Amino acid sequence: MHWIAPTPDPDADRITRFPTVPKHIAIIMDGNGRWAKQRGQQRIAGHWEGANRVDDITTECAKLGVSYLTLYAFSTENWNRPAAEISMLMQILIHYLKTMEKKLVQNRIRLIAQGSVERLPLNARKQLDRTQEKTADYAPRMYLNLSLSYGSRQELLDATKQIARKYADGELSLDSLGENDLKNYFYQPHVPDPELLIRSGGESRLSNFLLWQAAYAEFFVTETLWPDFREASLHEAINYYTGRERRFGKTSEQVRPSENSFAEESNS
Ligand code: IPE
Ligand code: IPE
Ligand code: MG
C-alpha cells in the first residue's frame, strides 16, 4: 500500500480546548469483562458495549486532530481465553468493521492493522482486508491502527528474524544498523511512536503492548472501565498529557530555556 502522511483538519475545538494534542495516542482498552460482571451480565456484553466506545473515541480523536490512534483490541495472550469468548470477540470485530466502514470513509480515517493477523479466522481476515481497502482511497485525516493478535515480543522477534535473514543474504551490514532502522521491520514502520499511552481498567502494566515504541510515552491510567470511557475521559487524558514536562533524559532547565534564563537572571 502506498503510504500517505495524515493531514488532520485544523479544528477550532482543539485549539481552544487543548494547547497540545498528541500526534499519536495508543490505548489499552481494558475492563470490558469487569464492566459486564458489575451488571450481572456475561463478559461478552462488556465487549459489545466496548465496541461502541471504539466508535466514539475514534471519531473524537479524528475531530481533535490526532494523526494516529492505535487501539489494543486483541493480544497474542488473549488466544488463551475460553474458545467461546474468542469466537464472540471475532464476531464483534467483524460487526464493528462492517458498521464503522461508512463513518471511517466520511471522516477520512484510514484503517490499518498490526499483529499476527494471519492467526485470525478467515472471515475476520477477509472483513479486515475489505475495510482496509475501502478506507484506502483518500488522503487520510487520521490512521486507525488496530492491534489484532498483537504482541510486542512477537513483533520484536519477527523484526529480529527479518534482520538476520537479510544479514545472511548479504543485504545488510550490521554496523550500519541504527535504532531507527530496527523500526523499519515492525508491523507498521510508518507510524511514529505514541506520545500518550492510555490504559482503562486501572492496571498499570503494558501487557505486551508497544514495548519498544512506548519508551517515552506519557502513561495515563484510569480506573474507568473501557465501556465507560467516553469523550470526557479522553479529554482528561489529553489534559494530563498537556501538563507533563517531557524531558527525554535532559534536565528541566534544558527543556524550558526561557524559565532557565529567568532563574539565571534572578540569581545574578
Ligand atoms: C479488554 O477487556 C478486552 C480484551 C482484552 C479483548 P477484558 O476482557 O480484559 O476485561 P477485564 O479486564 O476482564 O475486565
Ligand atoms: C490487554 O488486556 C489486552 C487488550 C486490551 C487487548 P488484558 O486484559 O488481556 O491484560 P492482562 O491480562 O490483564 O494483563
Ligand atoms: Mg483485562
XYZ file of C-alpha atoms in Angstrom, residues 76-232:
157
model
C -1.360 -12.731 21.428
C -2.036 -13.773 25.051
C -5.803 -13.330 24.564
C -5.732 -16.502 22.417
C -5.557 -18.312 25.779
C -9.082 -17.212 26.718
C -12.047 -19.603 26.520
C -12.841 -20.504 22.883
C -16.402 -19.193 23.189
C -15.180 -15.736 24.263
C -12.609 -15.623 21.445
C -15.249 -16.596 18.926
C -17.605 -13.848 20.145
C -14.766 -11.295 20.055
C -14.160 -12.185 16.404
C -17.877 -11.740 15.649
C -17.792 -8.331 17.320
C -14.717 -7.386 15.296
C -16.455 -8.292 12.032
C -19.618 -6.444 13.050
C -17.650 -3.382 14.163
C -15.652 -3.213 10.930
C -18.807 -3.559 8.811
C -20.787 -0.907 10.664
C -17.894 1.528 11.086
C -16.840 1.480 7.441
C -19.139 4.278 6.286
C -18.179 6.531 9.172
C -14.478 5.896 8.640
C -14.834 6.941 4.995
C -16.913 10.016 5.922
C -14.281 11.094 8.426
C -11.395 10.231 6.113
C -9.933 7.763 8.585
C -7.778 5.015 7.131
C -7.788 1.627 8.809
C -4.525 -0.253 9.209
C -3.713 -3.232 11.437
C -0.773 -4.668 13.305
C -0.189 -8.110 14.738
C -0.100 -11.759 13.697
C -3.305 -11.199 11.733
C -2.796 -14.482 9.862
C -3.947 -16.191 13.079
C -7.405 -14.569 12.832
C -10.252 -16.688 11.438
C -10.693 -16.358 7.672
C -13.970 -14.379 7.824
C -12.396 -11.823 10.176
C -9.321 -11.501 7.956
C -11.498 -11.027 4.887
C -13.535 -8.287 6.557
C -10.353 -6.633 7.790
C -8.955 -6.611 4.246
C -12.235 -5.238 2.869
C -12.400 -2.373 5.347
C -8.742 -1.552 4.798
C -9.308 -1.418 1.036
C -12.455 0.709 1.356
C -10.630 3.252 3.515
C -7.514 3.411 1.357
C -8.835 5.675 -1.419
C -8.246 9.099 0.078
C -5.616 11.240 1.736
C -6.351 10.354 5.380
C -7.036 12.745 8.193
C -6.136 10.059 10.730
C -4.877 6.461 10.759
C -6.712 3.978 12.943
C -4.186 1.278 13.757
C -5.969 -1.799 15.166
C -3.742 -4.143 17.157
C -5.139 -7.594 16.481
C -3.465 -10.756 17.672
C -0.729 -8.305 18.599
C 2.197 -8.998 20.889
C 5.163 -6.716 21.149
C 7.563 -9.582 21.869
C 6.390 -11.359 18.710
C 6.839 -8.112 16.752
C 10.411 -7.755 18.047
C 11.121 -11.420 17.313
C 9.738 -11.102 13.757
C 11.865 -7.981 13.212
C 14.967 -9.774 14.502
C 14.351 -12.716 12.164
C 13.958 -10.421 9.165
C 17.189 -8.657 10.019
C 19.024 -11.969 10.466
C 17.713 -13.183 7.113
C 18.832 -10.019 5.349
C 22.211 -10.257 7.005
C 22.599 -13.891 5.972
C 21.732 -12.909 2.383
C 24.433 -10.265 2.469
C 21.872 -7.436 2.088
C 22.627 -5.758 5.386
C 25.685 -4.562 7.228
C 25.235 -4.813 10.991
C 27.429 -1.788 11.670
C 25.066 0.401 9.681
C 22.003 -0.724 11.641
C 20.778 2.003 14.000
C 17.905 2.267 16.483
C 15.629 3.868 13.949
C 16.360 1.179 11.379
C 15.024 -1.504 13.700
C 11.641 0.145 13.468
C 11.571 -0.445 9.723
C 10.976 -4.116 10.456
C 7.943 -3.572 12.694
C 4.371 -4.200 11.525
C 3.709 -0.502 10.877
C 7.055 1.191 10.252
C 5.496 4.489 9.172
C 3.580 5.015 12.401
C 5.575 7.233 14.786
C 5.943 6.370 18.475
C 2.947 7.265 20.645
C 3.299 10.344 22.834
C 0.377 9.299 25.031
C -0.491 5.780 26.166
C -3.834 5.352 27.903
C -4.961 2.299 29.848
C -8.526 1.941 31.092
C -9.499 -0.526 33.819
C -6.920 0.578 36.368
C -3.982 -1.778 35.761
C -0.541 -0.140 35.499
C 1.013 -2.614 33.088
C 1.820 -2.848 29.408
C 0.563 -6.417 28.826
C 2.972 -6.885 25.897
C 1.857 -3.711 24.085
C 4.320 -1.470 22.192
C 7.284 -2.331 24.433
C 9.756 -0.581 22.132
C 7.522 2.173 20.795
C 6.266 3.327 24.205
C 9.804 4.051 25.504
C 8.949 7.727 26.026
C 5.146 7.712 26.003
C 3.328 9.514 28.804
C 1.291 6.857 30.624
C -2.268 7.712 31.704
C -4.022 5.005 33.715
C -7.660 5.453 34.628
C -9.892 3.311 36.835
C -12.700 3.918 34.329
C -13.604 0.642 32.627
C -13.438 0.723 28.829
C -17.226 0.579 28.224
C -17.499 3.741 30.370
C -14.581 5.514 28.661
C -16.306 8.378 26.896
C -15.087 11.574 25.235
C -14.667 13.253 28.651
